[in-house]
């Protein structure tokens, strides 16, 4: 039986992967595809529904992304969001104009509760708006189903053709009842049964990997983080000893982490795979000497990863596949779709132009972080590994502002270890999405005993997030922050000041670089 699927057509907005994430929360499989996908390709996939995303363009400009009118005649339910709603209106004969008053942020929207999209939604609900254009007039055959004081068509629908559109973003958490709206579209309007589960993803992925790789030899980039660990175990289940995991200790790991990774995946560990540890700290310190720009650091670290893998592959012999733990937020933030580049991930945008492998395999590419953890549990990976703190591939190299030196790395390692220890003692670690210490490039005057100091400031960061596409600052207890600050200043040489980052994502990223 063919798997139910919703397709998200990407028109360039930053929230596009969140739409897929919210659809999957309805237990329905969803993929993001570029708006250039042809009608024939869509028909071949036979999706139960299509969602048009937001985007930065104006539909009435010639260079803006459009789609053939015929897509609305396929009989497949379509939901347009923001730019997608304007595109639907414009293509079908409505009028889209520059709004007299732009709307950004939390907005009270009055909805028609009798419309299928808004079943069970409060008549006056809070939604997240982000637009400078608006639908001035709905197309013929459409009814207006939501308004705001300055937006005459905040939503519209044509139930006969199963076409729906919202000017606001139901996918973001700021839209109070957005998940209800998306569930109405996916389950009621599209008729999806909601039977997609993580166990089916794991089973299908292992089978697909086994078929794809055949008798080939596989090299896996293992960092010991959640993503690469789940990818490694998936490959171990699929091809066993055909897999060699190369763990590059680049000297930018958290305190004692290299030894911990080896204990889990090395010869004494429970997994059927070959394990190679490469101690390359000095090699990385040399490459990063004098480099301060974060994107350049990411590119250097990413390229060095690949070069080391190529070297290890030559020692092993012919290797056909390189496996990486790339996940969905990595892909979108590296600008692999139509969205703007936020940062390059070492296993996506940071890849060099020439890679000496037959093919790169990314079995987690379509998953968000919490979905990766679900997959890990399905694979039987211990919970303490599955729920360990996320750690970027470039490691502490991007948690150090300015030039990376061995001295700075040791400062961050010691400060971060104290922070994690105190958070764990306080029993609040499970409530946090991510937390870590970073090192600023700022030095300031302090006083210790009778002496003047001129040392670095450490920044503590903690956020709450489910999908790592957006995040809010965690309000840590003051006693915990005070204890951490006191210990870092007293125990970590070279630090005389500790700060707490109160910025969410957006406008900041979760990492501090």
GROMACS .gro file of N, CA, C and O in nm, residues 293-412:
model
  480
  293UNK      N    1   3.643   3.488   1.101
  293UNK     CA    2   3.508   3.495   1.044
  293UNK      C    3   3.440   3.358   1.059
  293UNK      O    4   3.495   3.256   1.018
  294UNK      N    5   3.319   3.354   1.120
  294UNK     CA    6   3.257   3.224   1.151
  294UNK      C    7   3.229   3.136   1.031
  294UNK      O    8   3.248   3.014   1.037
  295UNK      N    9   3.184   3.192   0.920
  295UNK     CA   10   3.159   3.111   0.801
  295UNK      C   11   3.288   3.048   0.750
  295UNK      O   12   3.290   2.933   0.707
  296UNK      N   13   3.397   3.126   0.753
  296UNK     CA   14   3.524   3.073   0.707
  296UNK      C   15   3.571   2.959   0.798
  296UNK      O   16   3.624   2.858   0.751
  297UNK      N   17   3.549   2.975   0.929
  297UNK     CA   18   3.585   2.868   1.022
  297UNK      C   19   3.506   2.741   0.990
  297UNK      O   20   3.562   2.631   0.987
  298UNK      N   21   3.377   2.756   0.968
  298UNK     CA   22   3.293   2.641   0.934
  298UNK      C   23   3.344   2.571   0.807
  298UNK      O   24   3.349   2.449   0.799
  299UNK      N   25   3.377   2.651   0.705
  299UNK     CA   26   3.423   2.594   0.578
  299UNK      C   27   3.554   2.519   0.597
  299UNK      O   28   3.573   2.409   0.544
  300UNK      N   29   3.647   2.578   0.672
  300UNK     CA   30   3.776   2.513   0.697
  300UNK      C   31   3.757   2.382   0.772
  300UNK      O   32   3.813   2.278   0.735
  301UNK      N   33   3.676   2.385   0.877
  301UNK     CA   34   3.653   2.265   0.957
  301UNK      C   35   3.585   2.158   0.872
  301UNK      O   36   3.621   2.039   0.878
  302UNK      N   37   3.488   2.199   0.790
  302UNK     CA   38   3.418   2.104   0.704
  302UNK      C   39   3.510   2.041   0.601
  302UNK      O   40   3.507   1.919   0.578
  303UNK      N   41   3.593   2.122   0.538
  303UNK     CA   42   3.684   2.069   0.437
  303UNK      C   43   3.786   1.974   0.500
  303UNK      O   44   3.817   1.869   0.444
  304UNK      N   45   3.837   2.011   0.618
  304UNK     CA   46   3.935   1.926   0.685
  304UNK      C   47   3.874   1.791   0.722
  304UNK      O   48   3.940   1.687   0.716
  305UNK      N   49   3.745   1.793   0.762
  305UNK     CA   50   3.674   1.667   0.788
  305UNK      C   51   3.683   1.576   0.666
  305UNK      O   52   3.721   1.460   0.675
  306UNK      N   53   3.644   1.631   0.552
  306UNK     CA   54   3.640   1.550   0.430
  306UNK      C   55   3.779   1.500   0.393
  306UNK      O   56   3.796   1.384   0.355
  307UNK      N   57   3.880   1.585   0.403
  307UNK     CA   58   4.016   1.543   0.367
  307UNK      C   59   4.064   1.428   0.457
  307UNK      O   60   4.128   1.334   0.410
  308UNK      N   61   4.033   1.436   0.585
  308UNK     CA   62   4.071   1.328   0.677
  308UNK      C   63   3.998   1.200   0.642
  308UNK      O   64   4.056   1.090   0.641
  309UNK      N   65   3.868   1.213   0.610
  309UNK     CA   66   3.792   1.094   0.571
  309UNK      C   67   3.852   1.030   0.445
  309UNK      O   68   3.861   0.908   0.434
  310UNK      N   69   3.890   1.115   0.349
  310UNK     CA   70   3.950   1.062   0.227
  310UNK      C   71   4.080   0.987   0.259
  310UNK      O   72   4.106   0.879   0.205
  311UNK      N   73   4.160   1.043   0.349
  311UNK     CA   74   4.285   0.979   0.388
  311UNK      C   75   4.259   0.844   0.453
  311UNK      O   76   4.327   0.744   0.424
  312UNK      N   77   4.160   0.842   0.543
  312UNK     CA   78   4.128   0.716   0.612
  312UNK      C   79   4.070   0.614   0.515
  312UNK      O   80   4.095   0.494   0.527
  313UNK      N   81   3.993   0.662   0.419
  313UNK     CA   82   3.934   0.572   0.320
  313UNK      C   83   4.043   0.504   0.238
  313UNK      O   84   4.034   0.384   0.206
  314UNK      N   85   4.148   0.579   0.204
  314UNK     CA   86   4.257   0.521   0.126
  314UNK      C   87   4.330   0.413   0.207
  314UNK      O   88   4.377   0.313   0.152
  315UNK      N   89   4.339   0.434   0.338
  315UNK     CA   90   4.403   0.333   0.423
  315UNK      C   91   4.318   0.206   0.428
  315UNK      O   92   4.369   0.093   0.432
  316UNK      N   93   4.187   0.224   0.431
  316UNK     CA   94   4.095   0.111   0.441
  316UNK      C   95   4.087   0.036   0.308
  316UNK      O   96   4.074  -0.085   0.303
  317UNK      N   97   4.097   0.110   0.200
  317UNK     CA   98   4.079   0.053   0.067
  317UNK      C   99   3.964   0.123  -0.001
  317UNK      O  100   3.921   0.230   0.040
  318UNK      N  101   3.914   0.063  -0.107
  318UNK     CA  102   3.806   0.126  -0.185
  318UNK      C  103   3.682   0.144  -0.098
  318UNK      O  104   3.632   0.049  -0.038
  319UNK      N  105   3.635   0.268  -0.088
  319UNK     CA  106   3.514   0.301  -0.014
  319UNK      C  107   3.415   0.366  -0.110
  319UNK      O  108   3.449   0.459  -0.182
  320UNK      N  109   3.293   0.316  -0.112
  320UNK     CA  110   3.195   0.363  -0.209
  320UNK      C  111   3.108   0.477  -0.158
  320UNK      O  112   3.069   0.565  -0.233
  321UNK      N  113   3.077   0.475  -0.028
  321UNK     CA  114   2.979   0.569   0.025
  321UNK      C  115   3.031   0.641   0.150
  321UNK      O  116   3.096   0.579   0.234
  322UNK      N  117   3.000   0.770   0.158
  322UNK     CA  118   3.025   0.848   0.280
  322UNK      C  119   2.890   0.878   0.343
  322UNK      O  120   2.802   0.934   0.277
  323UNK      N  121   2.873   0.839   0.470
  323UNK     CA  122   2.746   0.862   0.539
  323UNK      C  123   2.761   0.978   0.637
  323UNK      O  124   2.860   0.988   0.709
  324UNK      N  125   2.664   1.068   0.638
  324UNK     CA  126   2.665   1.182   0.729
  324UNK      C  127   2.530   1.196   0.798
  324UNK      O  128   2.427   1.155   0.745
  325UNK      N  129   2.532   1.261   0.915
  325UNK     CA  130   2.410   1.276   0.995
  325UNK      C  131   2.336   1.405   0.967
  325UNK      O  132   2.280   1.465   1.058
  326UNK      N  133   2.336   1.449   0.843
  326UNK     CA  134   2.264   1.571   0.805
  326UNK      C  135   2.116   1.559   0.838
  326UNK      O  136   2.052   1.458   0.808
  327UNK      N  137   2.059   1.662   0.901
  327UNK     CA  138   1.915   1.664   0.928
  327UNK      C  139   1.853   1.786   0.861
  327UNK      O  140   1.922   1.873   0.808
  328UNK      N  141   1.720   1.793   0.862
  328UNK     CA  142   1.645   1.894   0.788
  328UNK      C  143   1.687   2.039   0.819
  328UNK      O  144   1.709   2.118   0.727
  329UNK      N  145   1.698   2.079   0.947
  329UNK     CA  146   1.740   2.218   0.972
  329UNK      C  147   1.876   2.251   0.914
  329UNK      O  148   1.901   2.364   0.873
  330UNK      N  149   1.969   2.151   0.909
  330UNK     CA  150   2.099   2.173   0.846
  330UNK      C  151   2.081   2.213   0.700
  330UNK      O  152   2.146   2.303   0.649
  331UNK      N  153   1.990   2.141   0.633
  331UNK     CA  154   1.970   2.162   0.490
  331UNK      C  155   1.914   2.301   0.462
  331UNK      O  156   1.966   2.375   0.378
  332UNK      N  157   1.810   2.341   0.532
  332UNK     CA  158   1.747   2.468   0.504
  332UNK      C  159   1.837   2.585   0.545
  332UNK      O  160   1.846   2.686   0.476
  333UNK      N  161   1.909   2.571   0.659
  333UNK     CA  162   1.993   2.682   0.704
  333UNK      C  163   2.116   2.699   0.616
  333UNK      O  164   2.178   2.804   0.613
  334UNK      N  165   2.153   2.593   0.542
  334UNK     CA  166   2.267   2.602   0.452
  334UNK      C  167   2.224   2.649   0.313
  334UNK      O  168   2.304   2.653   0.221
  335UNK      N  169   2.094   2.683   0.297
  335UNK     CA  170   2.048   2.741   0.172
  335UNK      C  171   2.036   2.640   0.059
  335UNK      O  172   2.051   2.674  -0.057
  336UNK      N  173   2.006   2.512   0.092
  336UNK     CA  174   1.997   2.412  -0.013
  336UNK      C  175   1.866   2.421  -0.090
  336UNK      O  176   1.855   2.369  -0.199
  337UNK      N  177   1.766   2.487  -0.034
  337UNK     CA  178   1.642   2.510  -0.108
  337UNK      C  179   1.647   2.649  -0.168
  337UNK      O  180   1.749   2.693  -0.220
  338UNK      N  181   1.539   2.723  -0.158
  338UNK     CA  182   1.535   2.858  -0.211
  338UNK      C  183   1.556   2.962  -0.102
  338UNK      O  184   1.558   3.081  -0.130
  339UNK      N  185   1.569   2.918   0.022
  339UNK     CA  186   1.580   3.011   0.133
  339UNK      C  187   1.721   3.068   0.145
  339UNK      O  188   1.817   3.012   0.092
  340UNK      N  189   1.733   3.178   0.216
  340UNK     CA  190   1.863   3.242   0.233
  340UNK      C  191   1.953   3.159   0.322
  340UNK      O  192   1.908   3.086   0.410
  341UNK      N  193   2.085   3.167   0.298
  341UNK     CA  194   2.182   3.097   0.382
  341UNK      C  195   2.193   3.164   0.517
  341UNK      O  196   2.218   3.284   0.526
  342UNK      N  197   2.172   3.089   0.624
  342UNK     CA  198   2.192   3.140   0.760
  342UNK      C  199   2.332   3.105   0.805
  342UNK      O  200   2.405   3.188   0.856
  343UNK      N  201   2.371   2.980   0.787
  343UNK     CA  202   2.507   2.936   0.821
  343UNK      C  203   2.534   2.808   0.745
  343UNK      O  204   2.443   2.736   0.706
  344UNK      N  205   2.661   2.778   0.721
  344UNK     CA  206   2.698   2.655   0.653
  344UNK      C  207   2.724   2.547   0.756
  344UNK      O  208   2.799   2.567   0.851
  345UNK      N  209   2.662   2.432   0.737
  345UNK     CA  210   2.688   2.319   0.826
  345UNK      C  211   2.799   2.236   0.764
  345UNK      O  212   2.804   2.219   0.643
  346UNK      N  213   2.889   2.182   0.847
  346UNK     CA  214   3.006   2.112   0.793
  346UNK      C  215   2.965   1.995   0.705
  346UNK      O  216   3.040   1.954   0.617
  347UNK      N  217   2.846   1.942   0.725
  347UNK     CA  218   2.804   1.828   0.646
  347UNK      C  219   2.700   1.865   0.540
  347UNK      O  220   2.633   1.779   0.486
  348UNK      N  221   2.685   1.994   0.511
  348UNK     CA  222   2.596   2.034   0.401
  348UNK      C  223   2.667   2.141   0.319
  348UNK      O  224   2.741   2.112   0.227
  349UNK      N  225   2.645   2.267   0.353
  349UNK     CA  226   2.702   2.375   0.275
  349UNK      C  227   2.852   2.385   0.288
  349UNK      O  228   2.917   2.454   0.209
  350UNK      N  229   2.912   2.319   0.388
  350UNK     CA  230   3.055   2.328   0.409
  350UNK      C  231   3.135   2.227   0.330
  350UNK      O  232   3.257   2.221   0.342
  351UNK      N  233   3.070   2.143   0.249
  351UNK     CA  234   3.144   2.044   0.174
  351UNK      C  235   3.231   2.109   0.067
  351UNK      O  236   3.190   2.204   0.001
  352UNK      N  237   3.355   2.059   0.047
  352UNK     CA  238   3.438   2.111  -0.061
  352UNK      C  239   3.381   2.069  -0.197
  352UNK      O  240   3.294   1.983  -0.205
  353UNK      N  241   3.433   2.129  -0.302
  353UNK     CA  242   3.380   2.103  -0.436
  353UNK      C  243   3.407   1.960  -0.483
  353UNK      O  244   3.330   1.901  -0.557
  354UNK      N  245   3.522   1.904  -0.441
  354UNK     CA  246   3.559   1.770  -0.485
  354UNK      C  247   3.563   1.677  -0.365
  354UNK      O  248   3.635   1.701  -0.269
  355UNK      N  249   3.483   1.572  -0.369
  355UNK     CA  250   3.480   1.473  -0.261
  355UNK      C  251   3.510   1.337  -0.322
  355UNK      O  252   3.446   1.295  -0.418
  356UNK      N  253   3.611   1.266  -0.266
  356UNK     CA  254   3.661   1.142  -0.326
  356UNK      C  255   3.581   1.020  -0.281
  356UNK      O  256   3.635   0.927  -0.223
  357UNK      N  257   3.449   1.022  -0.305
  357UNK     CA  258   3.364   0.909  -0.276
  357UNK      C  259   3.264   0.897  -0.390
  357UNK      O  260   3.231   0.994  -0.458
  358UNK      N  261   3.211   0.776  -0.407
  358UNK     CA  262   3.112   0.754  -0.512
  358UNK      C  263   2.986   0.834  -0.486
  358UNK      O  264   2.928   0.894  -0.575
  359UNK      N  265   2.945   0.836  -0.359
  359UNK     CA  266   2.818   0.903  -0.326
  359UNK      C  267   2.813   0.935  -0.177
  359UNK      O  268   2.871   0.863  -0.095
  360UNK      N  269   2.746   1.044  -0.143
  360UNK     CA  270   2.723   1.079  -0.003
  360UNK      C  271   2.581   1.036   0.033
  360UNK      O  272   2.485   1.067  -0.038
  361UNK      N  273   2.567   0.963   0.144
  361UNK     CA  274   2.438   0.912   0.189
  361UNK      C  275   2.399   0.984   0.318
  361UNK      O  276   2.478   0.990   0.412
  362UNK      N  277   2.279   1.040   0.321
  362UNK     CA  278   2.230   1.114   0.437
  362UNK      C  279   2.093   1.061   0.479
  362UNK      O  280   1.990   1.115   0.441
  363UNK      N  281   2.090   0.952   0.556
  363UNK     CA  282   1.962   0.886   0.586
  363UNK      C  283   1.868   0.966   0.674
  363UNK      O  284   1.749   0.935   0.680
  364UNK      N  285   1.918   1.070   0.742
  364UNK     CA  286   1.832   1.150   0.831
  364UNK      C  287   1.796   1.285   0.771
  364UNK      O  288   1.743   1.371   0.840
  365UNK      N  289   1.825   1.304   0.645
  365UNK     CA  290   1.811   1.434   0.581
  365UNK      C  291   1.670   1.492   0.591
  365UNK      O  292   1.653   1.613   0.589
  366UNK      N  293   1.570   1.406   0.601
  366UNK     CA  294   1.432   1.453   0.603
  366UNK      C  295   1.375   1.466   0.745
  366UNK      O  296   1.256   1.492   0.761
  367UNK      N  297   1.458   1.450   0.848
  367UNK     CA  298   1.408   1.451   0.985
  367UNK      C  299   1.450   1.575   1.063
  367UNK      O  300   1.557   1.630   1.040
  368UNK      N  301   1.366   1.614   1.158
  368UNK     CA  302   1.400   1.718   1.254
  368UNK      C  303   1.462   1.651   1.377
  368UNK      O  304   1.456   1.529   1.394
  369UNK      N  305   1.523   1.733   1.463
  369UNK     CA  306   1.600   1.680   1.575
  369UNK      C  307   1.518   1.587   1.664
  369UNK      O  308   1.564   1.479   1.702
  370UNK      N  309   1.396   1.627   1.700
  370UNK     CA  310   1.317   1.541   1.788
  370UNK      C  311   1.277   1.412   1.718
  370UNK      O  312   1.262   1.307   1.781
  371UNK      N  313   1.262   1.417   1.585
  371UNK     CA  314   1.232   1.295   1.509
  371UNK      C  315   1.354   1.203   1.505
  371UNK      O  316   1.341   1.080   1.509
  372UNK      N  317   1.474   1.262   1.497
  372UNK     CA  318   1.596   1.183   1.502
  372UNK      C  319   1.604   1.108   1.635
  372UNK      O  320   1.641   0.990   1.640
  373UNK      N  321   1.568   1.176   1.743
  373UNK     CA  322   1.570   1.111   1.874
  373UNK      C  323   1.469   0.996   1.880
  373UNK      O  324   1.498   0.890   1.937
  374UNK      N  325   1.352   1.018   1.822
  374UNK     CA  326   1.253   0.909   1.817
  374UNK      C  327   1.310   0.790   1.741
  374UNK      O  328   1.293   0.674   1.783
  375UNK      N  329   1.376   0.816   1.630
  375UNK     CA  330   1.437   0.709   1.551
  375UNK      C  331   1.543   0.636   1.633
  375UNK      O  332   1.555   0.513   1.629
  376UNK      N  333   1.622   0.712   1.710
  376UNK     CA  334   1.724   0.652   1.795
  376UNK      C  335   1.667   0.556   1.897
  376UNK      O  336   1.720   0.446   1.919
  377UNK      N  337   1.556   0.595   1.958
  377UNK     CA  338   1.491   0.507   2.055
  377UNK      C  339   1.436   0.382   1.986
  377UNK      O  340   1.443   0.271   2.041
  378UNK      N  341   1.380   0.398   1.866
  378UNK     CA  342   1.330   0.283   1.789
  378UNK      C  343   1.443   0.186   1.758
  378UNK      O  344   1.422   0.064   1.751
  379UNK      N  345   1.564   0.239   1.740
  379UNK     CA  346   1.680   0.155   1.708
  379UNK      C  347   1.740   0.089   1.831
  379UNK      O  348   1.834   0.010   1.820
  380UNK      N  349   1.690   0.126   1.950
  380UNK     CA  350   1.740   0.068   2.072
  380UNK      C  351   1.863   0.135   2.128
  380UNK      O  352   1.932   0.080   2.215
  381UNK      N  353   1.893   0.256   2.079
  381UNK     CA  354   2.007   0.331   2.132
  381UNK      C  355   1.973   0.379   2.273
  381UNK      O  356   1.862   0.427   2.297
  382UNK      N  357   2.065   0.368   2.369
  382UNK     CA  358   2.035   0.409   2.507
  382UNK      C  359   1.987   0.554   2.515
  382UNK      O  360   2.037   0.642   2.443
  383UNK      N  361   1.890   0.577   2.603
  383UNK     CA  362   1.828   0.710   2.614
  383UNK      C  363   1.930   0.818   2.648
  383UNK      O  364   1.919   0.932   2.601
  384UNK      N  365   2.032   0.783   2.729
  384UNK     CA  366   2.129   0.886   2.768
  384UNK      C  367   2.209   0.936   2.649
  384UNK      O  368   2.257   1.050   2.647
  385UNK      N  369   2.226   0.850   2.546
  385UNK     CA  370   2.294   0.893   2.424
  385UNK      C  371   2.197   0.969   2.334
  385UNK      O  372   2.232   1.073   2.277
  386UNK      N  373   2.075   0.918   2.321
  386UNK     CA  374   1.976   0.982   2.235
  386UNK      C  375   1.946   1.125   2.280
  386UNK      O  376   1.928   1.215   2.199
  387UNK      N  377   1.942   1.146   2.412
  387UNK     CA  378   1.905   1.276   2.464
  387UNK      C  379   2.024   1.360   2.510
  387UNK      O  380   2.006   1.460   2.579
  388UNK      N  381   2.143   1.323   2.467
  388UNK     CA  382   2.258   1.405   2.504
  388UNK      C  383   2.247   1.540   2.435
  388UNK      O  384   2.181   1.554   2.333
  389UNK      N  385   2.314   1.639   2.490
  389UNK     CA  386   2.304   1.774   2.436
  389UNK      C  387   2.351   1.782   2.291
  389UNK      O  388   2.454   1.724   2.255
  390UNK      N  389   2.274   1.849   2.204
  390UNK     CA  390   2.318   1.867   2.065
  390UNK      C  391   2.453   1.938   2.061
  390UNK      O  392   2.482   2.023   2.145
  391UNK      N  393   2.533   1.900   1.963
  391UNK     CA  394   2.666   1.959   1.951
  391UNK      C  395   2.696   1.977   1.803
  391UNK      O  396   2.683   1.883   1.724
  392UNK      N  397   2.736   2.096   1.761
  392UNK     CA  398   2.759   2.121   1.618
  392UNK      C  399   2.882   2.046   1.567
  392UNK      O  400   2.979   2.026   1.641
  393UNK      N  401   2.880   2.005   1.441
  393UNK     CA  402   2.994   1.937   1.381
  393UNK      C  403   3.124   2.015   1.395
  393UNK      O  404   3.227   1.956   1.428
  394UNK      N  405   3.123   2.146   1.370
  394UNK     CA  406   3.247   2.224   1.387
  394UNK      C  407   3.289   2.240   1.532
  394UNK      O  408   3.392   2.301   1.560
  395UNK      N  409   3.208   2.190   1.625
  395UNK     CA  410   3.244   2.188   1.766
  395UNK      C  411   3.265   2.325   1.827
  395UNK      O  412   3.200   2.423   1.790
  396UNK      N  413   3.360   2.332   1.920
  396UNK     CA  414   3.385   2.456   1.992
  396UNK      C  415   3.447   2.563   1.904
  396UNK      O  416   3.458   2.679   1.945
  397UNK      N  417   3.486   2.524   1.782
  397UNK     CA  418   3.540   2.623   1.690
  397UNK      C  419   3.442   2.733   1.659
  397UNK      O  420   3.482   2.846   1.624
  398UNK      N  421   3.311   2.705   1.671
  398UNK     CA  422   3.211   2.808   1.646
  398UNK      C  423   3.144   2.854   1.776
  398UNK      O  424   3.046   2.927   1.772
  399UNK      N  425   3.199   2.812   1.889
  399UNK     CA  426   3.154   2.867   2.017
  399UNK      C  427   3.264   2.954   2.078
  399UNK      O  428   3.263   2.983   2.196
  400UNK      N  429   3.358   2.989   1.993
  400UNK     CA  430   3.466   3.079   2.031
  400UNK      C  431   3.464   3.195   1.933
  400UNK      O  432   3.485   3.176   1.813
  401UNK      N  433   3.434   3.314   1.981
  401UNK     CA  434   3.433   3.431   1.894
  401UNK      C  435   3.578   3.470   1.864
  401UNK      O  436   3.662   3.476   1.953
  402UNK      N  437   3.607   3.497   1.738
  402UNK     CA  438   3.743   3.534   1.700
  402UNK      C  439   3.829   3.412   1.673
  402UNK      O  440   3.779   3.302   1.645
  403UNK      N  441   3.958   3.429   1.682
  403UNK     CA  442   4.054   3.322   1.651
  403UNK      C  443   4.043   3.207   1.750
  403UNK      O  444   4.023   3.227   1.870
  404UNK      N  445   4.055   3.085   1.698
  404UNK     CA  446   4.052   2.965   1.781
  404UNK      C  447   4.195   2.929   1.820
  404UNK      O  448   4.282   2.913   1.734
  405UNK      N  449   4.220   2.917   1.949
  405UNK     CA  450   4.350   2.872   1.998
  405UNK      C  451   4.329   2.759   2.097
  405UNK      O  452   4.219   2.740   2.151
  406UNK      N  453   4.435   2.682   2.123
  406UNK     CA  454   4.425   2.572   2.218
  406UNK      C  455   4.387   2.623   2.357
  406UNK      O  456   4.307   2.560   2.428
  407UNK      N  457   4.442   2.738   2.396
  407UNK     CA  458   4.410   2.796   2.527
  407UNK      C  459   4.261   2.828   2.538
  407UNK      O  460   4.196   2.796   2.638
  408UNK      N  461   4.205   2.890   2.433
  408UNK     CA  462   4.062   2.926   2.435
  408UNK      C  463   3.975   2.801   2.439
  408UNK      O  464   3.871   2.798   2.506
  409UNK      N  465   4.015   2.698   2.366
  409UNK     CA  466   3.938   2.573   2.366
  409UNK      C  467   3.931   2.515   2.508
  409UNK      O  468   3.823   2.474   2.553
  410UNK      N  469   4.043   2.515   2.579
  410UNK     CA  470   4.043   2.461   2.716
  410UNK      C  471   3.955   2.546   2.808
  410UNK      O  472   3.887   2.492   2.897
  411UNK      N  473   3.953   2.677   2.787
  411UNK     CA  474   3.866   2.765   2.867
  411UNK      C  475   3.719   2.726   2.848
  411UNK      O  476   3.643   2.709   2.944
  412UNK      N  477   3.679   2.711   2.721
  412UNK     CA  478   3.539   2.678   2.692
  412UNK      C  479   3.505   2.538   2.743
  412UNK      O  480   3.397   2.516   2.799
   0.00000   0.00000   0.00000
